[in-house]
Coordinates of N, CA and C in Angstrom, one line a residue:
X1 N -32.0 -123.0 44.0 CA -33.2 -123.7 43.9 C -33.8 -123.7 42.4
X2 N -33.6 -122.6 41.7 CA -34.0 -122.4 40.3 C -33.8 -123.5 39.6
X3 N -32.4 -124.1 39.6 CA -32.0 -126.0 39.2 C -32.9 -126.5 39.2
X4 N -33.0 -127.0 40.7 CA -33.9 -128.1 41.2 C -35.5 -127.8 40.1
X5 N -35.7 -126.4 40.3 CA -37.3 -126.3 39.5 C -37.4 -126.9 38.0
X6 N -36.1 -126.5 37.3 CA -36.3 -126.7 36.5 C -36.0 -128.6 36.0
X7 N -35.2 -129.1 36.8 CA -35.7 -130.9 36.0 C -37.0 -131.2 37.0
X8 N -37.4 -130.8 38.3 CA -39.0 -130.8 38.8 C -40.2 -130.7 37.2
X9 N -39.8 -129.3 36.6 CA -40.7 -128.9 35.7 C -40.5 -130.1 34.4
X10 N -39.6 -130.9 34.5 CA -39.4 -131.7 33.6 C -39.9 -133.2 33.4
X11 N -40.5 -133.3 35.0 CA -41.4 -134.8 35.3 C -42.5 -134.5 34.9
X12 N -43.2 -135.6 34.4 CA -44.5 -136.2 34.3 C -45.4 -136.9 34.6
X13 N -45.4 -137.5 36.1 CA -45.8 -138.4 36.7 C -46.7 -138.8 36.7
X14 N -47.3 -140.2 36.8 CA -49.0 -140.3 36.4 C -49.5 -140.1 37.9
X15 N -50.8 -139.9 37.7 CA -51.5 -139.2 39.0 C -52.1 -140.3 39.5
X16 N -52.5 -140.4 41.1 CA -53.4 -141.3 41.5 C -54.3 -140.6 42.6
X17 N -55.6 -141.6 42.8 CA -56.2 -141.3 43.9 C -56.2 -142.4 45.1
X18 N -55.6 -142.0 46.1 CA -55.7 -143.0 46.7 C -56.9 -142.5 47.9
X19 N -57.6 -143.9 48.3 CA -58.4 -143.6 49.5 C -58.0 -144.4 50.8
X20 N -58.9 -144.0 51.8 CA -58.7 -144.3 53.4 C -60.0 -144.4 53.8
X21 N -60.0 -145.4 54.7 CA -61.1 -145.6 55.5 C -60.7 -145.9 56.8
X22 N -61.4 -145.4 58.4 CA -60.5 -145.3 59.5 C -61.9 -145.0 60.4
X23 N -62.1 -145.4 61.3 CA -62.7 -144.6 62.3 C -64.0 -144.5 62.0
X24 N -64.4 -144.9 61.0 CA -66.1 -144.7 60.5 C -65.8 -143.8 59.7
X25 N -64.8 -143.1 59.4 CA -64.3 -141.8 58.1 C -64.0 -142.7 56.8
X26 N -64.3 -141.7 55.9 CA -63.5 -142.4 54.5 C -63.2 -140.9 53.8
X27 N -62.3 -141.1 53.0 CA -61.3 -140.0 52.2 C -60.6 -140.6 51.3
X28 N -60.7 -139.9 50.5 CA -59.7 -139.4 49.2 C -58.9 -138.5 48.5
X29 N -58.1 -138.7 48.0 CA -57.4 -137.3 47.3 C -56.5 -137.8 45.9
X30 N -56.7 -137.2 45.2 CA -55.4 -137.0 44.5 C -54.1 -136.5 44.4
X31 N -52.9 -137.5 44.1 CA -51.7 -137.3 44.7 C -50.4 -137.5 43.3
X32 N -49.7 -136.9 43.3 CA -48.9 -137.0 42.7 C -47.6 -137.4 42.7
X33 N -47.2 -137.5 44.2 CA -46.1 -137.8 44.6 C -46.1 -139.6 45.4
X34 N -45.8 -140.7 44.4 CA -45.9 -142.0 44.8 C -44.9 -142.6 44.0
X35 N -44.8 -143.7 44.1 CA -43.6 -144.6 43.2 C -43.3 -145.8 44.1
X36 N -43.2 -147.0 43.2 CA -42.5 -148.5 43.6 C -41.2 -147.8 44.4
X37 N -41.2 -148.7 45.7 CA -39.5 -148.3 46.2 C -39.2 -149.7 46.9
X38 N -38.9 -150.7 46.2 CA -38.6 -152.0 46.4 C -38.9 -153.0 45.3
X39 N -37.9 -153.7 44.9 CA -38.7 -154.8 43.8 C -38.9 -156.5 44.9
X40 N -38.2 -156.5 45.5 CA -38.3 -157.8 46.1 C -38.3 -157.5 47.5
X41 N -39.3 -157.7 48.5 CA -40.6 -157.5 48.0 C -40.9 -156.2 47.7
X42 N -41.8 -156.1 46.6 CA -43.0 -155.0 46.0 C -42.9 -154.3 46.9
X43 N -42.7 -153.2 47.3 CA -43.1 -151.7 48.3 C -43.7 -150.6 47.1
X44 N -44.6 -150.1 47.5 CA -45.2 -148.7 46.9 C -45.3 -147.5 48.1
X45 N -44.6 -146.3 48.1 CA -44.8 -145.5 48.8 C -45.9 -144.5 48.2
X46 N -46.6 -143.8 48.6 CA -47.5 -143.1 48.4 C -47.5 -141.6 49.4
X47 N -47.3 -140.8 48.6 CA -46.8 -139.3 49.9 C -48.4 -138.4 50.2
X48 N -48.5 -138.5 51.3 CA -49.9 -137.2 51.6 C -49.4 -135.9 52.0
X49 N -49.8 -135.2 51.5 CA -49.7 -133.9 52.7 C -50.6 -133.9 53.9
X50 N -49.8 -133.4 55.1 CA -50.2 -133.3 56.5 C -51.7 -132.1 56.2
X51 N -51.7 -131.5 55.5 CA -53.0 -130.4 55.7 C -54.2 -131.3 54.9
X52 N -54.0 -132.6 54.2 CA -55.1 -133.4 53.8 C -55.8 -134.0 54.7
X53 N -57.2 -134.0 54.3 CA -57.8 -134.7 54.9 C -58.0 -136.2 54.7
X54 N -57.6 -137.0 53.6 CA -57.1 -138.0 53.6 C -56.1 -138.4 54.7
X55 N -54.8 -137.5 54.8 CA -53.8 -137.9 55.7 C -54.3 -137.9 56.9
X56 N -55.7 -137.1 57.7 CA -56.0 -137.3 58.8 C -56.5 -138.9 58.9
X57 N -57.4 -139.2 57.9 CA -58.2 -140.4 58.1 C -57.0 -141.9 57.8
X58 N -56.2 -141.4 56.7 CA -55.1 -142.6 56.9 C -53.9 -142.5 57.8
X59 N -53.8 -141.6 58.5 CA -53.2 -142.1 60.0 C -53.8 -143.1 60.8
X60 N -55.1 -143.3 60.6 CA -55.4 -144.1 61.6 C -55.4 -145.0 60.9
X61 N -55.7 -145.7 59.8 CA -55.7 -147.0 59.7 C -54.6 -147.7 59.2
X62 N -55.1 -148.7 58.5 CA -54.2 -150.0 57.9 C -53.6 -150.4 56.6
X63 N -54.9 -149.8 55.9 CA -54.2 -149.7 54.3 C -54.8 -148.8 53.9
X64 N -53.9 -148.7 52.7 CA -54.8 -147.6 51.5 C -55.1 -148.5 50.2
X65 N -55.9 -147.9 49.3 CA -55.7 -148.0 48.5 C -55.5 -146.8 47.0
X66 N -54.5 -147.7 46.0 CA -54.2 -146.5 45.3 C -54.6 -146.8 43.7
X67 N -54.9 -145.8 43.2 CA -55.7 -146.2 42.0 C -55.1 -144.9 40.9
X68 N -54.7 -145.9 39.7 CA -54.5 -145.1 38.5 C -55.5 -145.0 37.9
X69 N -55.7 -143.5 36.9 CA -56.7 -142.8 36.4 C -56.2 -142.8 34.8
X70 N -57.5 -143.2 34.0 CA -57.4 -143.1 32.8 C -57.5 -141.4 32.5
X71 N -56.6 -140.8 31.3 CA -56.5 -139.2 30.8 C -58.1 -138.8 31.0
X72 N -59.2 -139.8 30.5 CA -60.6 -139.5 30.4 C -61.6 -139.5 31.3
X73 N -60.8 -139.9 32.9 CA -61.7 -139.4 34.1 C -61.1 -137.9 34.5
X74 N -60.6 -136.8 33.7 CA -60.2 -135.8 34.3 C -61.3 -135.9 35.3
X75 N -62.7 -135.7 35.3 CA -63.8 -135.4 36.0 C -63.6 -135.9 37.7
X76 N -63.0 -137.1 37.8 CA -62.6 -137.9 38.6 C -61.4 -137.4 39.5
X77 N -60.5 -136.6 38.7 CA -59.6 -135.8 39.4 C -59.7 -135.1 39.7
X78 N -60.4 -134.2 39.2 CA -60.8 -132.9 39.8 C -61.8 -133.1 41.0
X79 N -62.8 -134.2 40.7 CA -63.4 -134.4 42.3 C -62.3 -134.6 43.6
X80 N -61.2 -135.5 43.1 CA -60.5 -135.7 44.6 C -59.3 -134.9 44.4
X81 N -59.2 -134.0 43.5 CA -57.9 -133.1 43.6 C -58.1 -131.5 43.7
X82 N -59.6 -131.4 43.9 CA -60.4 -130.0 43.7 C -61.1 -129.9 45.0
X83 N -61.6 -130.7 45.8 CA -62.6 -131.0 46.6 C -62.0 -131.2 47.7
X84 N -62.4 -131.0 48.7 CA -62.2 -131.4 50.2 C -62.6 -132.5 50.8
X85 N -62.5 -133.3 51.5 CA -63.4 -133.9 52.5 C -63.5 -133.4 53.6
X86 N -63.1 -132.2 53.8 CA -63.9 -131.7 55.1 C -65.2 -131.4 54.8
X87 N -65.2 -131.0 53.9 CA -66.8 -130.3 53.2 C -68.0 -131.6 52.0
X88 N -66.8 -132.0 51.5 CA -67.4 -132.9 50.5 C -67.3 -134.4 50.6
X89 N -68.6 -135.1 50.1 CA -68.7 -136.7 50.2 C -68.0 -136.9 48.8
X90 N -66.9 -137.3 48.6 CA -66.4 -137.7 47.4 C -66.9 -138.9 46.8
X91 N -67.7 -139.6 47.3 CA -67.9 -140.8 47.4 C -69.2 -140.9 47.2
X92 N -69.9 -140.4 47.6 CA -71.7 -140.4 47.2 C -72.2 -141.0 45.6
X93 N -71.8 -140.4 45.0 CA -72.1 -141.0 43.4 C -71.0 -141.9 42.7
X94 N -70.4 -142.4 42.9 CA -69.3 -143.5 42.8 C -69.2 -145.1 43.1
X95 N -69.0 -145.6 41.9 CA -69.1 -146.9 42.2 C -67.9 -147.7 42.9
X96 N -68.0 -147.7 43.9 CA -67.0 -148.6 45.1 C -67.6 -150.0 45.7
X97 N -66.2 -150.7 46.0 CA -66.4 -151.6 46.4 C -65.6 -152.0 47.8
X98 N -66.1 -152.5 48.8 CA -65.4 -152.7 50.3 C -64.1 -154.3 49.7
X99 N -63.0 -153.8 49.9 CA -61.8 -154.6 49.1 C -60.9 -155.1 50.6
X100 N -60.0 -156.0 50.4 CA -59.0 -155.9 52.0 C -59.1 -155.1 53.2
X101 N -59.6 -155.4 54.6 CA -58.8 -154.8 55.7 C -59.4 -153.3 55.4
X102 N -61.2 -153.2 54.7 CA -62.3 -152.6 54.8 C -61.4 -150.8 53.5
X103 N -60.7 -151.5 52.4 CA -59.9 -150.2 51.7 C -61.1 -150.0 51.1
X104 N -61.3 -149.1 50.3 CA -62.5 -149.0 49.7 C -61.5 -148.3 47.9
X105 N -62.4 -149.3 46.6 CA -62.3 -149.6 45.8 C -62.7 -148.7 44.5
X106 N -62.3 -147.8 43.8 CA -63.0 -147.4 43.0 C -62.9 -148.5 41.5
X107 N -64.4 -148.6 41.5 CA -64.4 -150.0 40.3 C -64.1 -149.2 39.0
X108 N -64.8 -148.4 38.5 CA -64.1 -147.5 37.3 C -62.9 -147.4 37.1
X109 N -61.6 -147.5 37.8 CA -60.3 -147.4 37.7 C -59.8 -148.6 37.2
X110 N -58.9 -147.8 35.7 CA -58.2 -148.8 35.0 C -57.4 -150.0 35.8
X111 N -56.3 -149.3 36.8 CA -56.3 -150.2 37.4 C -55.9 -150.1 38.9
X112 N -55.5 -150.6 39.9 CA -55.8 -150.4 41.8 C -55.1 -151.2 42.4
X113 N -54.5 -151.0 43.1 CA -54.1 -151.7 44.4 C -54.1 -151.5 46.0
X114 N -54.5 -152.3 46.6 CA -54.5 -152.0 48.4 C -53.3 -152.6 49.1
X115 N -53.1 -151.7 49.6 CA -51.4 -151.6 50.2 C -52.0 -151.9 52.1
X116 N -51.4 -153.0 52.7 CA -50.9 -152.7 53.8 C -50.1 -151.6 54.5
X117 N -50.6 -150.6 55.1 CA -49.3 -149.3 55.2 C -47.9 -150.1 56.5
X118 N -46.9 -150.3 56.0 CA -45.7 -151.0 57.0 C -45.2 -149.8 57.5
X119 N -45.1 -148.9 57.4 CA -44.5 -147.8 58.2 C -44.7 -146.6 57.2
X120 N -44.6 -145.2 58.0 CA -45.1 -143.5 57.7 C -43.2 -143.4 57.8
X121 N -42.7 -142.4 56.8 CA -42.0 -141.4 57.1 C -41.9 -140.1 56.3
X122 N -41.3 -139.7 57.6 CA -41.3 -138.0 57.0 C -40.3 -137.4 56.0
X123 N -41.4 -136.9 55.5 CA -40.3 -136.2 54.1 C -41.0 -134.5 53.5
X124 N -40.7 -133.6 54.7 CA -41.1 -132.5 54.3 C -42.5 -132.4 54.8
X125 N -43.6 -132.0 53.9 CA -44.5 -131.2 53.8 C -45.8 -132.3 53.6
X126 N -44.7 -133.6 52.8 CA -45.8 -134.6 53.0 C -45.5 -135.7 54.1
X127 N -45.7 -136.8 54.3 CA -45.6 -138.2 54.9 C -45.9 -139.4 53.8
X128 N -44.7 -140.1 54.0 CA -44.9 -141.0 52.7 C -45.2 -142.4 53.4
X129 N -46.3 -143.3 53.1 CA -46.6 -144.5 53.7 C -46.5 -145.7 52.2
X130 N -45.5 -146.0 53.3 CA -44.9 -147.2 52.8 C -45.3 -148.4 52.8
X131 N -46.4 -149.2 51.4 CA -47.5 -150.0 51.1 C -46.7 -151.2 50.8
X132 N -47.5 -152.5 51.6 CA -47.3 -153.5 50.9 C -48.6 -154.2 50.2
X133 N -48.6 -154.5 48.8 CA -49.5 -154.6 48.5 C -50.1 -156.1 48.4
X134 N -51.7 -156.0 49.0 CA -52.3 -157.3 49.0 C -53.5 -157.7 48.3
X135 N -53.8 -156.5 47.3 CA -54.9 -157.3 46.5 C -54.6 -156.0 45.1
X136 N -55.0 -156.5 44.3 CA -55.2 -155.8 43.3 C -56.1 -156.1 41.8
X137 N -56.4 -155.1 41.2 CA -57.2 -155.4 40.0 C -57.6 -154.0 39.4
X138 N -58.3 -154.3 38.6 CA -58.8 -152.8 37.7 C -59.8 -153.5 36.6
X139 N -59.8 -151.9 35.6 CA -60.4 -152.8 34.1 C -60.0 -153.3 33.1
X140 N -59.6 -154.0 33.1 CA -59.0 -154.9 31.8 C -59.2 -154.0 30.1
X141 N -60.3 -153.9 30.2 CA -60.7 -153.0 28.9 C -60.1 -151.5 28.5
X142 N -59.3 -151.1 29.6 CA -59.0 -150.0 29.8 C -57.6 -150.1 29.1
X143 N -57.5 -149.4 27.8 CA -56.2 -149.3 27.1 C -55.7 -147.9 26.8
X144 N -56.6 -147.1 27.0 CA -56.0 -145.7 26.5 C -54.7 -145.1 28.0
X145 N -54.6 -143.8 27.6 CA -53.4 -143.1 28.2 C -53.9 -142.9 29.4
X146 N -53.1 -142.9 30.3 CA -53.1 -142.8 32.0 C -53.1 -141.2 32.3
X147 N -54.1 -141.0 33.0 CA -53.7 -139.6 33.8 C -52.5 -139.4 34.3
X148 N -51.9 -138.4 33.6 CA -50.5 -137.2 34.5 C -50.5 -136.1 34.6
X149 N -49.8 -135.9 35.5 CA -49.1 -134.7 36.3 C -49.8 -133.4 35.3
X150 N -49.5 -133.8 34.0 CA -49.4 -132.5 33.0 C -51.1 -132.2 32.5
X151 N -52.0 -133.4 32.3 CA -53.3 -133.1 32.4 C -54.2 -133.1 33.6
X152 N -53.7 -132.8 34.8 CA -54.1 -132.5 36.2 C -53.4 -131.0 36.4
X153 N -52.6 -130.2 36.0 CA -52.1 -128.9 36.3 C -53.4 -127.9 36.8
X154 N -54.3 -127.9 36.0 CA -55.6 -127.3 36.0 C -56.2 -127.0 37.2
X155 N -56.1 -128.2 38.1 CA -57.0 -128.9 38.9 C -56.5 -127.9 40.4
X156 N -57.6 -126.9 40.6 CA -57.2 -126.4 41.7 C -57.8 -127.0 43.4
X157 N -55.9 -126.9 43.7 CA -56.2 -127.9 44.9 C -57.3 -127.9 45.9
X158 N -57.6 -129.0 46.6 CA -59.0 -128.3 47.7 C -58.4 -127.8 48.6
X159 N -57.1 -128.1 49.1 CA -56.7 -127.6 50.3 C -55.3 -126.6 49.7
X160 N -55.0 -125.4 50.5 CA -53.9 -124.7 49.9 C -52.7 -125.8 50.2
X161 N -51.6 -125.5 49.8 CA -50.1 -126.2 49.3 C -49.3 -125.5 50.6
X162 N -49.9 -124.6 51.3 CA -48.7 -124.2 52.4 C -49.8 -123.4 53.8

């Protein structure tokens, strides 16, 4: 396993928040584990862990939506990568918008897309839902460096990892 750790220690993934709305619930979290897995058509998988409470609230519905973070909302990540929704409104002070099939939007984000979820599979520890995406946008003015993996290390999780 020591292998495997060490090209793991060698990624740098950019980070996202994706959210969920379901049930009269909404949630968020920051996630690290996502990636395009289709060019024709577009698929984006997006992986939750089963102990999130995002992944409670996006079992139930239809889409997500997933949003890349400029390096300069650390503040932003640390809300949904530090925080719970079992305990916390992530969403209370935050400018959102109701986007596709009721996803909810964070308008500050460089840039976003809302994914149809076409099917969940399992892969370990998380569930990866498999997005087709039907609207998207962000801020155009947004040119600096994207939040990764490596300026999120900090960020201690809300929920434990095991």
């Amino acid at each position: 396993m020591a292998g495997m750790d060490e090209f793991v220690d060698r990624l740098n993934p950019e980070m996202y928040v994706v959210t969920a709305a379901a049930g009269g619930e909404r949630a968020g979290c920051l996630v690290g584990f996502a990636s395009q897995c289709s060019l024709r058509p577009v698929r984006f998988v997006v992986w939750l862990s089963e102990l999130n409470h995002t992944f409670r609230v996006a079992r139930n519905g239809d889409v997500l939506a997933v949003h890349l973070l400029g390096r300069e909302q650390y503040g932003l990540a640390e809300l949904f990568g530090g925080d719970t929704g079992d305990r916390t409104d992530k969403f209370q002070d935050l400018r959102l918008r109701v986007a596709y099939g009721g996803a909810l939007v964070l308008e500050d984000a460089p840039a976003w897309f809302v994914g149809r979820i076409l099917t969940r599979a399992g892969g370990g520890d998380h569930i990866g839902f498999v997005l087709d995406p039907v609207e998207w946008g962000g801020n155009e003015a947004h040119d600096g460096p994207l939040l990764r993996l490596s300026d999120a290390v900090t960020i201690d999780p809300g929920h434990p990892v095991d």
